Tab-separated table of C-alpha atoms in Angstrom:
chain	number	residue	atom	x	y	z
D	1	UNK	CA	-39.540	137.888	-165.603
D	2	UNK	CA	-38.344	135.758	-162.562
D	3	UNK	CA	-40.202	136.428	-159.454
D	4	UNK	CA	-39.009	135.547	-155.621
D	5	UNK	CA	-41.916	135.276	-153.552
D	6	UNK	CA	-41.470	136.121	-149.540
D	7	UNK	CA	-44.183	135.264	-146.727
D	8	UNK	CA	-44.708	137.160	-144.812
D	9	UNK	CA	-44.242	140.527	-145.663
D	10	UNK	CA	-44.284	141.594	-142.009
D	11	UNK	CA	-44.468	140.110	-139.029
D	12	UNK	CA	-44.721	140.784	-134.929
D	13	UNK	CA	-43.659	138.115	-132.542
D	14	UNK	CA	-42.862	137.654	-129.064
D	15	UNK	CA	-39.163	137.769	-127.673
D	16	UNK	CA	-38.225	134.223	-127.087
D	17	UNK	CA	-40.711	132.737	-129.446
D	18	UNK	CA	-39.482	131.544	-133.190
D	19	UNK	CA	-40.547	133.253	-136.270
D	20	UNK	CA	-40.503	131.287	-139.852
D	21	UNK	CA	-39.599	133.385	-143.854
D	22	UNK	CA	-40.485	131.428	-146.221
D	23	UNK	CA	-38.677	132.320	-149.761
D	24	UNK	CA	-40.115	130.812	-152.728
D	25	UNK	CA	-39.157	131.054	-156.409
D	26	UNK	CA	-42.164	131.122	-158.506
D	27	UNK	CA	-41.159	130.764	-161.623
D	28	UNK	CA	-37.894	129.120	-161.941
D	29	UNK	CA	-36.248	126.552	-160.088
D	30	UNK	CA	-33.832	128.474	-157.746
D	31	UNK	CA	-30.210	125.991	-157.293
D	32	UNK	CA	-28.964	128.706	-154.789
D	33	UNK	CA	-30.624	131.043	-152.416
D	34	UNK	CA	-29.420	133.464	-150.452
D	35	UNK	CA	-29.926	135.284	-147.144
D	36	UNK	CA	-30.135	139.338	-146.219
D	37	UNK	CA	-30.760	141.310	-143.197
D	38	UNK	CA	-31.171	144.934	-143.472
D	39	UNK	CA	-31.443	147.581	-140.704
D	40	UNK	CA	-32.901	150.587	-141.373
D	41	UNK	CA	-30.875	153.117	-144.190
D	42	UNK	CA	-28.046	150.596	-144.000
D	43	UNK	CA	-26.643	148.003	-146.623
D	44	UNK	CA	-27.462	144.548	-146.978
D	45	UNK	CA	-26.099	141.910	-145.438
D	46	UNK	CA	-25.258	138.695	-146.668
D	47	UNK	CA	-26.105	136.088	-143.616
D	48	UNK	CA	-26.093	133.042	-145.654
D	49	UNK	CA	-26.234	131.144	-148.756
D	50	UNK	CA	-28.349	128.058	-148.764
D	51	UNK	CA	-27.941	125.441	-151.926
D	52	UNK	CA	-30.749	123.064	-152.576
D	53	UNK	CA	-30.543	119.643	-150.697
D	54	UNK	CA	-27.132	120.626	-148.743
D	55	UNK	CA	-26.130	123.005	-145.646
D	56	UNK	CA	-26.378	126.365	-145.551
D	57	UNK	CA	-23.192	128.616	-145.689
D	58	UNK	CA	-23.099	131.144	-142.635
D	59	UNK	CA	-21.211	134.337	-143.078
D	60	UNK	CA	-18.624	134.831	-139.934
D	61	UNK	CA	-20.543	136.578	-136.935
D	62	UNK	CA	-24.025	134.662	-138.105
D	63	UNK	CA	-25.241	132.302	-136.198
D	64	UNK	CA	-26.290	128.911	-137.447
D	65	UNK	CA	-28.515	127.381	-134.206
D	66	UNK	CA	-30.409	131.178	-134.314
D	67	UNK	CA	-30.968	131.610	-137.389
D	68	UNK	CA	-31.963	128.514	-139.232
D	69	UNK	CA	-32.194	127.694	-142.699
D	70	UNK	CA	-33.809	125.213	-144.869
D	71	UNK	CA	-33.479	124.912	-148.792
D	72	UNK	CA	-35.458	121.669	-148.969
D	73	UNK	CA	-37.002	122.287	-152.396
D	74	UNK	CA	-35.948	123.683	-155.892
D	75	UNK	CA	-38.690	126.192	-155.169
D	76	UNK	CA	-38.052	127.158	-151.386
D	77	UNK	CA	-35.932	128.115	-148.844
D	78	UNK	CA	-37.035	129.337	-144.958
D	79	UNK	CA	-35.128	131.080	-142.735
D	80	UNK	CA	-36.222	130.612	-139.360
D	81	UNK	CA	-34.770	133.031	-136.132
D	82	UNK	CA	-35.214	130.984	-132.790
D	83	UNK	CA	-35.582	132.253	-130.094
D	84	UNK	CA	-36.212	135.911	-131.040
D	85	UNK	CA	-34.766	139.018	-129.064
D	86	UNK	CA	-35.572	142.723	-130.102
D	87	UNK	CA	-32.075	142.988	-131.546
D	88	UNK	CA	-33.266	140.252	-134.371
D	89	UNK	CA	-36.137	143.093	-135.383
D	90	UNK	CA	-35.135	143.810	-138.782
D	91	UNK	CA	-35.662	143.432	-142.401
D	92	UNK	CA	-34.861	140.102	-144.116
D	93	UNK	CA	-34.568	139.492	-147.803
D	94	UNK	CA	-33.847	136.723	-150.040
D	95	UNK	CA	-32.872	136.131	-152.939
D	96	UNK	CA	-32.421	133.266	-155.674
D	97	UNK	CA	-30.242	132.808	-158.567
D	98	UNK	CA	-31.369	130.071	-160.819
D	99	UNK	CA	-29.509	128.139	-163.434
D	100	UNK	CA	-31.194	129.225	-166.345
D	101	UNK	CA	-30.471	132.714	-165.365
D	102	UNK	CA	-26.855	132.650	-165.299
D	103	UNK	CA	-25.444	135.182	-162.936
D	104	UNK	CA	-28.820	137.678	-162.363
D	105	UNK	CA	-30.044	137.208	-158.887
D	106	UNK	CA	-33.611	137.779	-158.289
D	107	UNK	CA	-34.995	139.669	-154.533
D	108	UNK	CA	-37.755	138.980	-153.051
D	109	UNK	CA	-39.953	141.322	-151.636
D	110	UNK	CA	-38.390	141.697	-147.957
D	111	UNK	CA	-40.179	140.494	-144.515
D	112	UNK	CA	-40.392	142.905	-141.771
D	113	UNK	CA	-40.007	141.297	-138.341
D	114	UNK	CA	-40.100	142.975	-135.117
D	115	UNK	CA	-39.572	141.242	-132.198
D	116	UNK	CA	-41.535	142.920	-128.877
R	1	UNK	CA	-12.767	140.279	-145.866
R	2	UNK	CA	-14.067	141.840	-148.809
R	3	UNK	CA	-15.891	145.286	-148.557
R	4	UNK	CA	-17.253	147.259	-150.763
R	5	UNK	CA	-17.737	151.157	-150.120
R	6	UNK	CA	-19.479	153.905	-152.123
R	7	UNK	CA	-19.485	157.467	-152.168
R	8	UNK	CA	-21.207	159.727	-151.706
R	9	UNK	CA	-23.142	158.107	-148.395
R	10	UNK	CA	-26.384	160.547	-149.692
R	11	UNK	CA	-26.964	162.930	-152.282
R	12	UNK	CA	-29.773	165.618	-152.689
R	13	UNK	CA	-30.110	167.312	-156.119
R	14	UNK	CA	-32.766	169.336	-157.825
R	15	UNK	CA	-34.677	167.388	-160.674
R	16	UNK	CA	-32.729	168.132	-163.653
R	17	UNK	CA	-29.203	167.792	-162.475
R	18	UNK	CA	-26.570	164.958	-163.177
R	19	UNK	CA	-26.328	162.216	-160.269
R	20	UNK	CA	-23.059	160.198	-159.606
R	21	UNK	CA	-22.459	157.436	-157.281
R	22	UNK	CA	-18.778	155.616	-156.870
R	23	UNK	CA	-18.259	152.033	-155.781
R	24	UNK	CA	-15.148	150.730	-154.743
R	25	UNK	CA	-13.900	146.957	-153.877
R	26	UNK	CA	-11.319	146.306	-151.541
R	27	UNK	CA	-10.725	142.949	-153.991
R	28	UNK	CA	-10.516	142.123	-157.439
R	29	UNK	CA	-14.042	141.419	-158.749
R	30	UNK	CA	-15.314	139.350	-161.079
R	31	UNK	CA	-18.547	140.910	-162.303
R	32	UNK	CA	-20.202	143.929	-160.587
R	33	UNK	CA	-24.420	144.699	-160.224
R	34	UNK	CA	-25.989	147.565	-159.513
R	35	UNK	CA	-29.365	147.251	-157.858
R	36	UNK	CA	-32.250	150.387	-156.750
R	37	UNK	CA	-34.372	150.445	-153.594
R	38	UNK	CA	-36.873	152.331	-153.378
R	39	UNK	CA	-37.904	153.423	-149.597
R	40	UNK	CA	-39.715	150.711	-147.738
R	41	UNK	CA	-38.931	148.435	-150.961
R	42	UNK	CA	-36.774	145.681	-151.713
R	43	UNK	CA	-34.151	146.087	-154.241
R	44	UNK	CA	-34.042	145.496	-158.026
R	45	UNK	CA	-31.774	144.943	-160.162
R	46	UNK	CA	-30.950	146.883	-162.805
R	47	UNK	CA	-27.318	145.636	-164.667
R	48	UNK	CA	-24.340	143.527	-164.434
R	49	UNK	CA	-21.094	144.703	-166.012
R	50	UNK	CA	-18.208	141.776	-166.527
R	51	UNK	CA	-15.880	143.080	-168.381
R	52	UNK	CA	-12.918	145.541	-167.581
R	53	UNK	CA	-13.836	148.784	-168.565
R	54	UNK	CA	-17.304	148.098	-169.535
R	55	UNK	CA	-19.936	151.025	-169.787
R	56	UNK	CA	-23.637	150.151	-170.805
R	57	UNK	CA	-26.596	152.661	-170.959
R	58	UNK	CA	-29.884	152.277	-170.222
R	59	UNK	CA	-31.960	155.562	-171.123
R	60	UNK	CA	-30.368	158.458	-168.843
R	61	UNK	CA	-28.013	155.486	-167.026
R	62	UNK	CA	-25.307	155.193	-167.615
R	63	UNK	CA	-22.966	152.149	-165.787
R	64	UNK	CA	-18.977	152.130	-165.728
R	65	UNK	CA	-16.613	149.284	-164.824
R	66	UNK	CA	-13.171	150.103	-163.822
R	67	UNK	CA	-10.463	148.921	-165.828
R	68	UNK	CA	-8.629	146.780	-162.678
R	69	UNK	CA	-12.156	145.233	-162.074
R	70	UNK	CA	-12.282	146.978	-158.681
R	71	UNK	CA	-14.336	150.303	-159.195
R	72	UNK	CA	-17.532	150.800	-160.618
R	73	UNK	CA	-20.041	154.235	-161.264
R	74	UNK	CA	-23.593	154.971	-162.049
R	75	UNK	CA	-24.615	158.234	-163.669
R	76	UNK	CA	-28.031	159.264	-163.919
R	77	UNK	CA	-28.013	162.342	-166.618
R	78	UNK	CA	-30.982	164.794	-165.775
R	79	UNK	CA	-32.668	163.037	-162.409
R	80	UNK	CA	-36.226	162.733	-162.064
R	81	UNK	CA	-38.530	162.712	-159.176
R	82	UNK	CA	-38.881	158.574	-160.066
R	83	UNK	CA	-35.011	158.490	-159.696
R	84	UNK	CA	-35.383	158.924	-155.481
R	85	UNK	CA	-33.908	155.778	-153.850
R	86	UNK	CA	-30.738	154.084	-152.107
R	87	UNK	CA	-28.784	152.815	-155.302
R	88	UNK	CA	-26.616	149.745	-154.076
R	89	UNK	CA	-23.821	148.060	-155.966
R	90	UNK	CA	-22.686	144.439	-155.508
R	91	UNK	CA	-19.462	142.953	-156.261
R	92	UNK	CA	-19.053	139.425	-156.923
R	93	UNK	CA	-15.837	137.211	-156.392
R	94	UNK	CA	-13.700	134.825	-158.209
R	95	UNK	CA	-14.194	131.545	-156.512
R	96	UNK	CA	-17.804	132.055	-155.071
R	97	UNK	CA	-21.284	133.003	-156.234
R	98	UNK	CA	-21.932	135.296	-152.991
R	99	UNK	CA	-22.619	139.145	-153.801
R	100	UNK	CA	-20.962	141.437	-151.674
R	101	UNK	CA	-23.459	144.605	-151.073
R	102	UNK	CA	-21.907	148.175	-151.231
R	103	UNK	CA	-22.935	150.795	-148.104
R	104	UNK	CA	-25.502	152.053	-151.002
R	105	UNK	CA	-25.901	155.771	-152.273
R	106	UNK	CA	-28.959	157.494	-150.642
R	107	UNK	CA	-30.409	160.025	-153.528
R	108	UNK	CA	-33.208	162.313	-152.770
R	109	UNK	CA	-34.403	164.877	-155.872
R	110	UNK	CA	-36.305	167.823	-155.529
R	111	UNK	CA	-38.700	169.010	-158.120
């Protein structure tokens, strides 16, 4: 089956530095990826959806200069948070929908980041 | 803009009883997923219904779509242990390929 790839799992930065997720599809070529974060026994939330050589599209209340994203490759998309504050500590997942897979969208595994 | 609620918000049962979560759309949708997280995991998918009134099984699952495209329901028959997680469903719209996640169903089973 399809797997999305995340790196990495967890990570600990410093407030005001700029963490990088890295999202890769590893097994099929991924035309449209998008962006979750989750806090803790909430819901996912959509943040953005990147398409592959083009912009991404930010949901209303995200925003674009923090919270970065590149979908560069067929393969990849990063997310990167600038500039990190506590607030940003959360759980971010991906995910990637590829053409041969019609409408089934594929999760990565999640990346922990807490900002101290 | 589009939200999608379920009910109940968390659910314990003993192993062996039915399990029922409700999702509703505030919007029309055009196909609806249902996805399973366990704790400290990401989630998986498990099934996409399309058409109006669809139902599909998968062993003791059992998936519903609403006839006005707008509601959906899981039903586990006889929960297991394995069964513990948040079960999400996601609603998708007409004119984009975004999924819209639901405030997820929280089950916990006791043996």
């Amino acid at each position: 089956g399809a797997v999305v790839s995340q790196h990495p799992s967890r990570v600990i930065c410093k407030s005001g530095t700029s963490v990088k997720i890295e999202c890769r599809s590893l097994d099929f070529q991924a035309t449209t990826m998008f962006w979750y974060r989750q806090f803790p026994k909430q819901s996912l939330m959509l943040m953005a959806t990147s398409n592959e050589g083009s912009k991404a599209t930010y949901e209303q209340g995200v925003e674009k200069d923090k919270f970065l994203i590149n979908h560069a490759s067929l393969t990849l998309s990063t997310l990167t948070v600038t500039s990190a504050h506590p607030e940003d500590s959360s759980f971010y997942i991906c995910s990637a929908r590829g053409a041969g897979f019609g409408n089934t969208i594929y999760f990565g595994e999640g990346s922990w980041l807490t900002v101290v | 803009g589009q939200q999608v609620m379920q009910i109940p918000q968390y659910q314990h049962v003993q192993e062996g009883e039915d399990f029922t979560t409700y999702c509703n759309s505030s919007t029309t949708l055009s196909n609806i997923q249902w996805y399973k997280q366990r704790p400290g995991g990401h989630p998986v998918f498990l099934i996409q219904l399309v058409k109006s009134g669809e139902v599909k099984k998968q062993k003791r699952l059992t998936f519903q779509f609403g006839e006005a495209k707008k509601n959906s329901s899981l039903h586990i028959t006889a929960t297991q242990t394995t069964d513990v997680g948040t079960y999400f469903c996601a609603g998708g719209g007409w004119d984009t390929d975004k999924l819209i996640f639901g405030t997820g169903t929280r089950l916990q089973v006791f043996p």
